[in-house]
Amino acid sequence: MAAAMSYVHADVENLKATELRLGLPGVEESDKMPSPPSTPRAGTKRALAGEHREVEPKAAPPAAKAQVVGWPPVRSYRKSCFQQASSKTKEAAPAPVVVKQEEAAVAAAPPAAAAAGGSLYVKVSMDGAPYLRKIDLKMYKGYRELREALEAMFLGFSGDAGSVNPSDFAVTYEDKDGDLMLVGDVPFGMFMSTCKRMRIMKGSEARGLGSSKE
Amino acid sequence: RWAPPDQVLENVLESVLEFLTAARDRNAASLVCRSWYRAEAQTRRELFIGNCYAVSPRRAVERFGGVRAVVLKGKPRFADFSLVPHGWGANVSPWVAALGPAYPRLERICLKRMTVSDDELALIPKSFPLFKELSLVCCDGFTTRGLAVIAEGCRHLRVLDLTEDYFHEEESEVVDWISKFPECSTSLESLVFDCVSVPFNFEALEALVARSPALRRLRVNDHVSIEQLRRLMARAPHLTHLGTGSFRSEPGPGGALSVSELATSFAASRSLVCLSGFLDANAAYLPAIYQVCANLTSLNFSFAGLTDEEFIPVIRHCVNLRTLWVLDTVGDEGLRAVAETCSNLRELRVFPLDATEDSEGSVSDIGLQAISEGCRKLESILYFCQRMTNAAVIAMSENCPDLLVFRLCIMGRHRPDRITGAPMDEGFGAIVMNCKRLTRLSVSGLLTDKAFAYIGGHGKLIKTLSVAFAGNSDMSLQHVFEGCTRLQKLEVRDSPFGDKGLLSGLNYFYNMRFFWMNSCRLTVKGCGDVAQQMPNLVVEVMKENEGEMDTVDKLYLYRSLAGPREDAPSFVNIL
């Protein structure tokens, strides 16, 4: 029981190696995110998690049972709040020191930009990077500038800059409803107003999604 | 002044009936004779409509002349779990249209699971100049535009409570509704808007709080930082109920707030009895609330994913707690601390952080057992878990005989006792046998017909029963209908019950408010038989696919004086 309670989501990577699955080789399950319920509101958003759910049953039936609508009976109002909470747990748990650094950085950072009321800081994480960054979305005029800035920021973690292959990365963000979205679909202004935090996905999850529209 | 004898009697009767408040008592009084019926109808101040389709607005308004408060409930509860398709109904517009002309002195409206548009909200200040209290629970359809109209138009507003509503608005379209409250001193007592999760004008809120001397309940949304919270608390030192917003620092020019500075603010709020919010909490700030913990009777941590290490030091201070809502991240150890500290606990809710069937789950039978041993006065429990044993449930039934509400959700479908591998029949059986006051029950885990035999045999006071993925055969339903004589609300999903089970309820449906059944084995013919035999029952049937013509995906039946509703969408077939 203690082992179960101390289970940390960061260990998912290690567990995957020894996990027995029915999946086809080379196809990986998405990270353990609570699947968004089919809420009554009409949405034209292209939800990334939703895409995974559609793809999985065809290509790689997951070892777990398929999710059933409305079960467990938790109100969607709660579920979307928890998606934020659980992703925070994932970010925080593997590197508690990182959180403190980041908080200290925020406290110490010259507050001029924040006080001016004209900044929009969001956290940016990259899979495999030891710590997160924060960027001010208002500094960028559009997606191209944003992408360039991200590449500059995180290049160091992918080793040799020249070997970075754009299609190995997918830049995603979490919107105000807690859904994981692909960056680039909506007008930049709308993106700025709904983006709560960003995540750069690497590897097989990102393959094929990283090809940007620009 | 001389009045005919029966008029005198009626006046006396009206004066006496003023003292009757409970709807049940009033309903009984109204059945005595015509004179009592009339007197009761004129003196009923609160109109409670548990199903907005059970009676037409016109009829309600014709009968009751002096209503000051209306409570309306709309969609079936399973709508909360995406089981009722969008557009099903429960629109408040026909009600607002009828209430307006009929009750110009109306003061209070409470709506639950109804669709309310901004235009309908706009009718409230127009129709009801004395309006005082608006409460919207699990509603949808409105935006900040509607809130602005309420704030601006209802000059005597005391209560604006928005609880767990479905709120979706583009940030670019948000209206500054907080600024629309009257500029003079207001009569606000309660302002709850934690579900209105869009940015708002904080300075306007601070000013509003400052000029609302009667304000006792304030629950803000996650756009309020701890620094801002402190400012609000300074303006409202007499608050009894506080929703703390994000409980996270957004440092401004002064830098981040320190824990001790925040603690000073809490220490100054001597009247606090209920704390909630913590919507994006930084646990480092929790020690700031220690000073108020001993006074707290209610604590809601259900949006803060606290570990046991973060939670236990806090709960140890909360010796007088009666209501606690937490996430399962606190674990069995956290619950043990609750059991050791909160001997007066009456209500506990443990929600899952990861609401999926195959998540790890951090609480189990161990936590439930501990709670049962420490919180003997428990009356209401909602417990989500992945692992449970009959022994723990039996222990709870024996240690907490005063339970009124027992809702256990073992998230994995059909999951048996984790130690013995047996069905969970004995556990739930013990609950209905030992908790003789039980009125609400939700079952889960692997259950056979035996469990329902127990429920029917002993659950004599049960009014609400929720069943999911349970039972072997239609006998289960028969046991329930025949045994649970007080049953009013029955919700069933994904269980092997068919037309035979449905028909076993024929003699009981008129005593119930509703019966919901989805993803079972009903056919159109079976439901049609019920509709045919029960003229005062509305039988709604919904189907997912056009393909299989005879099967029914969703059944919702309810007694009604209004007959089949006219606003049913195309996917609802009323038999």
XYZ file of C-alpha atoms in Angstrom, chain A residues 1 3-5 7 9 32-35 37-42 63-79 81-86 88-89 103 106-107 111 114-115 123 134 176-177 190 193-194 196-197, chain B residues 80-83 86 113 138 164-166 168-171 194-195 222 248 251-253 256 280 282 302-303 325 327 331-333 351-360 362 364 366 384 387 409-411 413 418 444 468-469 493-494:
112
model
C 0.000 0.000 0.000
C 4.464 1.551 -2.437
C 1.245 2.321 -4.236
C 0.915 5.637 -2.447
C 3.919 5.798 -6.928
C 4.053 9.432 -12.428
C -1.475 8.693 -18.314
C -3.874 11.589 -18.498
C -7.412 11.312 -17.241
C -9.369 11.094 -20.458
C -15.307 13.055 -20.527
C -17.613 13.594 -23.483
C -19.044 16.816 -22.140
C -22.319 18.177 -23.441
C -20.853 21.411 -24.714
C -20.379 21.547 -28.455
C -4.213 -3.324 -21.677
C -6.695 -1.378 -19.560
C -10.442 -1.470 -20.239
C -11.836 1.100 -22.588
C -13.145 4.101 -20.719
C -16.897 4.250 -20.307
C -18.868 7.466 -20.631
C -19.635 9.060 -17.305
C -17.759 6.516 -15.212
C -16.497 6.951 -12.558
C -19.279 9.405 -11.730
C -17.291 12.565 -11.223
C -18.749 15.816 -12.521
C -16.931 17.179 -15.558
C -16.538 20.419 -13.615
C -14.310 18.551 -11.170
C -12.546 16.485 -13.799
C -9.890 21.017 -12.530
C -8.153 17.767 -11.688
C -6.501 17.505 -15.056
C -4.683 20.670 -14.132
C -3.913 19.334 -10.681
C -2.606 15.996 -11.891
C 0.979 19.768 -11.888
C 1.711 16.732 -9.737
C 9.351 29.933 -7.552
C 9.601 34.249 -10.180
C 9.985 36.065 -6.893
C 8.612 42.631 -11.599
C 4.394 41.798 -14.473
C 3.501 45.075 -12.796
C 5.227 27.838 -17.838
C 8.540 30.659 -18.182
C -8.432 26.964 -19.751
C -10.666 23.908 -19.899
C -7.110 33.435 -29.135
C -6.005 34.195 -24.106
C -6.667 30.514 -23.545
C -2.423 28.252 -19.399
C 0.823 26.370 -19.822
C -23.628 15.567 -14.570
C -21.801 12.568 -16.012
C -22.469 13.321 -19.675
C -25.215 10.709 -19.918
C -26.914 18.196 -24.917
C -29.510 21.522 -13.364
C -25.066 22.897 -11.857
C -20.599 24.205 -9.887
C -22.243 25.757 -12.912
C -20.978 24.990 -16.388
C -17.855 28.711 -20.789
C -17.065 32.112 -22.065
C -14.373 33.463 -24.355
C -12.170 35.740 -22.329
C -15.752 30.139 -7.825
C -17.073 28.351 -10.900
C -9.008 30.822 -9.254
C -1.153 30.663 -4.807
C 3.848 38.336 -6.777
C 3.457 41.971 -7.700
C 5.818 44.849 -7.098
C 5.572 37.306 -2.899
C -4.433 25.810 -7.386
C 0.659 26.098 -2.994
C -11.283 18.806 -2.878
C -9.500 20.883 -5.491
C -14.127 17.274 1.374
C -8.958 14.462 -2.766
C -4.173 8.692 1.132
C -5.197 6.236 3.821
C -2.683 7.926 6.119
C -12.861 12.520 -4.515
C -10.410 10.885 -6.926
C -7.617 12.928 -8.410
C -7.464 10.552 -11.333
C -11.039 9.612 -12.121
C -10.345 6.617 -14.294
C -10.960 2.949 -13.678
C -7.395 1.810 -13.783
C -5.712 4.609 -11.902
C -3.590 3.735 -8.909
C -4.575 6.287 -3.089
C -8.743 1.989 0.141
C -7.931 0.851 5.173
C -14.137 7.006 -4.343
C -9.861 -1.230 -3.565
C -17.763 4.264 -5.630
C -15.321 1.455 -6.323
C -14.047 2.838 -9.582
C -16.281 -1.959 -12.653
C -9.878 -7.156 -2.705
C -20.644 -0.260 -6.731
C -24.189 0.939 -11.758
C -22.744 -2.238 -13.287
C -26.910 2.189 -15.514
C -25.186 -0.667 -17.323
